[in-house]
């Protein structure tokens, strides 16, 4: 009996030791552990010189232009207001409405080696009436001397521009002094070239429509300082 009791006690002790012993370390894998996946990085917005930019999304790509708000302030203010929908212009029905104007328009005139033109929301062929006109702002130092120059389209008469504009596909010195320049393409000139070279009809209109889908305004850096107000003259005392 005593031997049997000792055997039972010995088995209980072995069982207790087995439950409290730490587990054996896991064997290392033969290959190095995989690195944890790095979080996806967002593409940073391109850094540009301070200024006001017009981002034009077309069915063939995006065109970005810097606007000459200092040289042509009235013209730039007009196109910014139309883009944002804060200025009324005629729609297809002829009604003056405020809406983001440069939405789903057609490039109605394209000439390779010259320019591409759009901005007619009423008829889509360049003959539309925007419902208002703006004054020309001809700046002698601004020239049509390179591709990517933004100009205001107008009738043969002066001061008849409004909402149509064009972008040059090449230097076009014949336009100097006649059509307001209000910006310069800084990214997407290849898109301008692609649009300029599409197949077109006898009226220079693309056979397959090329669309101006949408446009936005973006400023880089601080806005330009407002001109200082002229100092008021001190009132002189009235003579007795």
Coordinates of C-alpha atoms in Angstrom, one line a residue:
X1 CA 0.0 0.0 0.0
X2 CA 2.8 2.4 0.9
X3 CA 4.5 1.7 -2.4
X4 CA 1.3 2.3 -4.3
X5 CA 0.8 5.6 -2.5
X6 CA 4.3 6.7 -3.4
X7 CA 3.7 5.9 -7.1
X8 CA 0.5 7.9 -7.1
X9 CA 2.3 11.0 -5.5
X10 CA 5.1 10.7 -8.0
X11 CA 2.7 10.8 -11.0
X12 CA 0.9 13.8 -9.6
X13 CA 4.2 15.7 -9.2
X14 CA 5.2 15.0 -12.8
X15 CA 1.8 16.1 -14.1
X16 CA 2.0 19.4 -12.1
X17 CA 5.5 20.1 -13.5
X18 CA 4.3 19.5 -17.1
X19 CA 1.4 22.1 -16.7
X20 CA 3.7 24.9 -15.3
X21 CA 6.6 24.5 -17.6
X22 CA 7.0 27.3 -20.3
X23 CA 6.3 26.3 -23.8
X24 CA 9.2 25.6 -26.1
X25 CA 10.1 28.5 -28.4
X26 CA 8.8 28.3 -31.9
X27 CA 11.3 27.4 -34.5
X28 CA 12.4 30.3 -36.7
X29 CA 11.3 30.2 -40.3
X30 CA 14.1 29.5 -42.8
X31 CA 13.3 32.7 -44.7
X32 CA 13.4 36.2 -43.4
X33 CA 10.1 37.6 -42.2
X34 CA 8.3 39.7 -44.7
X35 CA 8.5 43.4 -44.2
X36 CA 5.2 45.1 -43.2
X37 CA 3.7 46.9 -46.2
X38 CA 4.5 50.6 -46.2
X39 CA 1.4 52.9 -46.2
X40 CA 0.5 54.1 -49.6
X41 CA 1.9 57.6 -50.2
X42 CA -0.4 60.2 -51.7
X43 CA 1.0 62.0 -54.8
X44 CA 1.9 65.5 -53.6
X45 CA 0.4 68.4 -55.4
X46 CA 3.0 70.0 -57.8
X47 CA 4.7 73.0 -56.3
X48 CA 4.3 76.1 -58.5
X49 CA 5.4 79.7 -58.2
X50 CA 3.0 81.8 -56.3
X51 CA 0.0 82.9 -58.4
X52 CA -3.5 82.1 -59.6
X53 CA -3.9 79.0 -61.8
X54 CA -6.7 77.7 -64.0
X55 CA -7.0 73.9 -64.2
X56 CA -8.9 72.9 -67.4
X57 CA -10.0 69.2 -67.5
X58 CA -10.6 68.1 -71.1
X59 CA -11.7 64.7 -72.6
X60 CA -8.0 64.4 -73.8
X61 CA -6.2 65.4 -70.7
X62 CA -5.6 68.3 -68.2
X63 CA -4.2 71.7 -69.1
X64 CA -3.0 74.0 -66.3
X65 CA -2.3 77.7 -66.9
X66 CA -1.1 80.5 -64.8
X67 CA -3.4 83.6 -65.0
X68 CA -2.0 87.1 -65.4
X69 CA -4.0 88.7 -62.7
X70 CA -1.6 91.7 -62.4
X71 CA -1.3 92.4 -66.2
X72 CA -5.0 91.7 -67.1
X73 CA -7.0 92.0 -63.9
X74 CA -10.4 92.7 -65.4
X75 CA -10.1 89.8 -67.9
X76 CA -8.8 87.3 -65.2
X77 CA -11.6 88.4 -62.8
X78 CA -14.1 87.7 -65.6
X79 CA -12.9 84.1 -66.3
X80 CA -12.5 83.3 -62.6
X81 CA -16.1 84.4 -61.9
X82 CA -17.4 82.4 -64.8
X83 CA -15.4 79.3 -63.7
X84 CA -16.8 79.6 -60.1
X85 CA -20.3 80.4 -61.3
X86 CA -20.5 83.8 -59.6
X87 CA -21.1 85.7 -62.8
X88 CA -24.2 85.2 -65.0
X89 CA -23.9 84.2 -68.7
X90 CA -26.3 83.0 -71.3
X91 CA -27.2 79.3 -71.3
X92 CA -28.6 77.3 -74.3
X93 CA -32.0 78.7 -73.7
X94 CA -30.7 82.2 -73.8
X95 CA -31.4 82.8 -70.1
X96 CA -28.7 84.6 -68.0
X97 CA -27.8 82.1 -65.3
X98 CA -25.1 81.7 -62.7
X99 CA -23.5 78.3 -62.8
X100 CA -19.9 76.9 -63.2
X101 CA -19.7 78.0 -66.9
X102 CA -16.9 75.9 -68.1
X103 CA -18.7 72.6 -67.8
X104 CA -19.2 70.1 -70.7
X105 CA -18.4 72.6 -73.4
X106 CA -17.0 71.8 -76.9
X107 CA -13.7 72.8 -78.5
X108 CA -15.4 74.2 -81.6
X109 CA -12.3 75.4 -83.5
X110 CA -8.9 73.7 -83.7
X111 CA -6.1 74.5 -86.1
X112 CA -2.8 72.7 -85.8
X113 CA 0.2 75.0 -85.5
X114 CA -2.1 77.9 -84.5
X115 CA -4.6 77.5 -81.7
X116 CA -7.6 75.7 -80.1
X117 CA -10.8 77.5 -79.1
X118 CA -13.7 76.9 -76.8
X119 CA -16.2 78.7 -74.4
X120 CA -19.4 78.9 -76.4
X121 CA -22.1 77.4 -74.1
X122 CA -25.0 78.6 -76.1
X123 CA -24.5 77.2 -79.6
X124 CA -21.3 75.2 -79.4
X125 CA -20.0 76.5 -82.7
X126 CA -18.5 79.9 -81.7
X127 CA -21.5 82.0 -82.8
X128 CA -23.1 82.1 -79.3
X129 CA -23.7 85.3 -77.4
X130 CA -22.5 85.2 -73.8
X131 CA -24.9 88.0 -72.8
X132 CA -22.2 90.6 -72.0
X133 CA -18.8 91.9 -73.2
X134 CA -15.6 92.9 -71.5
X135 CA -13.0 95.5 -72.4
X136 CA -9.7 94.5 -74.1
X137 CA -6.6 94.6 -71.9
X138 CA -3.8 94.8 -74.4
X139 CA -0.4 94.8 -72.6
X140 CA 2.5 95.6 -75.0
X141 CA 5.0 93.4 -73.0
X142 CA 2.8 90.3 -73.4
X143 CA 3.3 88.6 -76.8
X144 CA 2.0 85.6 -78.7
X145 CA 5.6 84.4 -79.0
X146 CA 5.3 80.8 -77.8
X147 CA 2.9 77.9 -77.6
X148 CA 0.4 77.9 -74.7
X149 CA -0.6 81.5 -74.6
X150 CA -4.2 82.1 -73.5
X151 CA -6.1 84.8 -75.4
X152 CA -9.6 86.2 -75.4
X153 CA -11.6 85.4 -78.5
X154 CA -13.8 88.3 -79.8
X155 CA -15.6 89.7 -82.8
X156 CA -13.6 91.8 -85.3
X157 CA -14.7 94.8 -83.3
X158 CA -12.7 95.9 -80.2
X159 CA -14.0 95.2 -76.7
X160 CA -16.3 92.4 -77.8
X161 CA -14.8 89.5 -75.8
X162 CA -16.7 87.7 -73.1
X163 CA -16.4 84.0 -72.3
X164 CA -14.7 82.4 -75.3
X165 CA -11.0 81.9 -75.2
X166 CA -8.2 80.2 -77.2
X167 CA -4.8 78.6 -76.4
X168 CA -2.0 78.8 -79.0
X169 CA -0.4 75.7 -80.4
X170 CA 2.6 77.7 -81.6
X171 CA 4.0 81.2 -81.7
X172 CA 1.4 83.4 -83.4
X173 CA 2.9 86.9 -83.7
X174 CA 0.1 88.1 -86.1
X175 CA -2.2 88.2 -83.0
X176 CA 0.1 90.7 -81.1
X177 CA -1.7 93.9 -80.1
X178 CA -5.1 92.7 -81.2
X179 CA -6.3 90.0 -78.7
X180 CA -6.0 90.2 -74.9
X181 CA -3.5 87.8 -73.3
X182 CA -4.5 86.6 -69.9
X183 CA -2.4 83.5 -69.1
X184 CA 0.2 80.9 -70.0
X185 CA 0.1 77.1 -70.0
X186 CA 2.5 75.7 -67.4
X187 CA 1.5 72.0 -67.7
X188 CA -0.4 70.1 -70.4
X189 CA 0.8 71.8 -73.5
X190 CA 1.0 68.3 -75.1
X191 CA -2.7 68.1 -74.5
X192 CA -3.2 71.3 -76.4
X193 CA -1.2 69.8 -79.3
X194 CA -3.2 66.6 -79.3
X195 CA -6.5 68.6 -79.5
X196 CA -5.1 70.9 -82.2
X197 CA -4.2 67.8 -84.4
X198 CA -7.5 65.9 -84.2
X199 CA -9.4 65.2 -87.5
X200 CA -11.8 68.1 -88.2
X201 CA -14.3 69.3 -90.8
X202 CA -14.2 72.2 -93.2
X203 CA -15.2 74.6 -90.4
X204 CA -12.2 73.5 -88.2
X205 CA -14.5 71.7 -85.8
X206 CA -13.4 68.3 -84.6
X207 CA -15.2 65.4 -86.2
X208 CA -15.2 63.6 -82.9
X209 CA -16.2 66.1 -80.2
X210 CA -13.4 67.2 -77.8
X211 CA -14.9 68.3 -74.5
X212 CA -13.9 70.9 -71.9
X213 CA -15.3 68.8 -69.0
X214 CA -14.7 71.1 -66.1
X215 CA -12.5 73.8 -64.8
X216 CA -11.3 75.0 -61.4
X217 CA -9.3 77.9 -59.9
X218 CA -6.3 77.3 -57.5
X219 CA -4.0 79.7 -55.9
X220 CA -0.5 78.9 -54.8
X221 CA 1.0 81.2 -52.2
X222 CA -0.5 84.3 -50.7
X223 CA -2.7 86.6 -52.7
X224 CA -1.1 89.8 -54.1
X225 CA -1.1 92.7 -51.8
X226 CA -3.9 95.2 -52.4
X227 CA -2.7 98.6 -53.5
X228 CA -2.4 101.1 -50.6
X229 CA -5.3 103.5 -50.4
X230 CA -4.3 107.1 -51.2
X231 CA -3.7 109.2 -48.0
X232 CA -6.5 111.6 -47.2
X233 CA -5.6 115.2 -47.2
X234 CA -5.8 116.9 -43.9
X235 CA -8.7 119.3 -43.8
X236 CA -7.5 122.9 -43.7
X237 CA -9.2 125.2 -41.2
X238 CA -11.7 127.6 -42.7
X239 CA -10.6 131.2 -42.8
X240 CA -12.5 133.5 -40.5

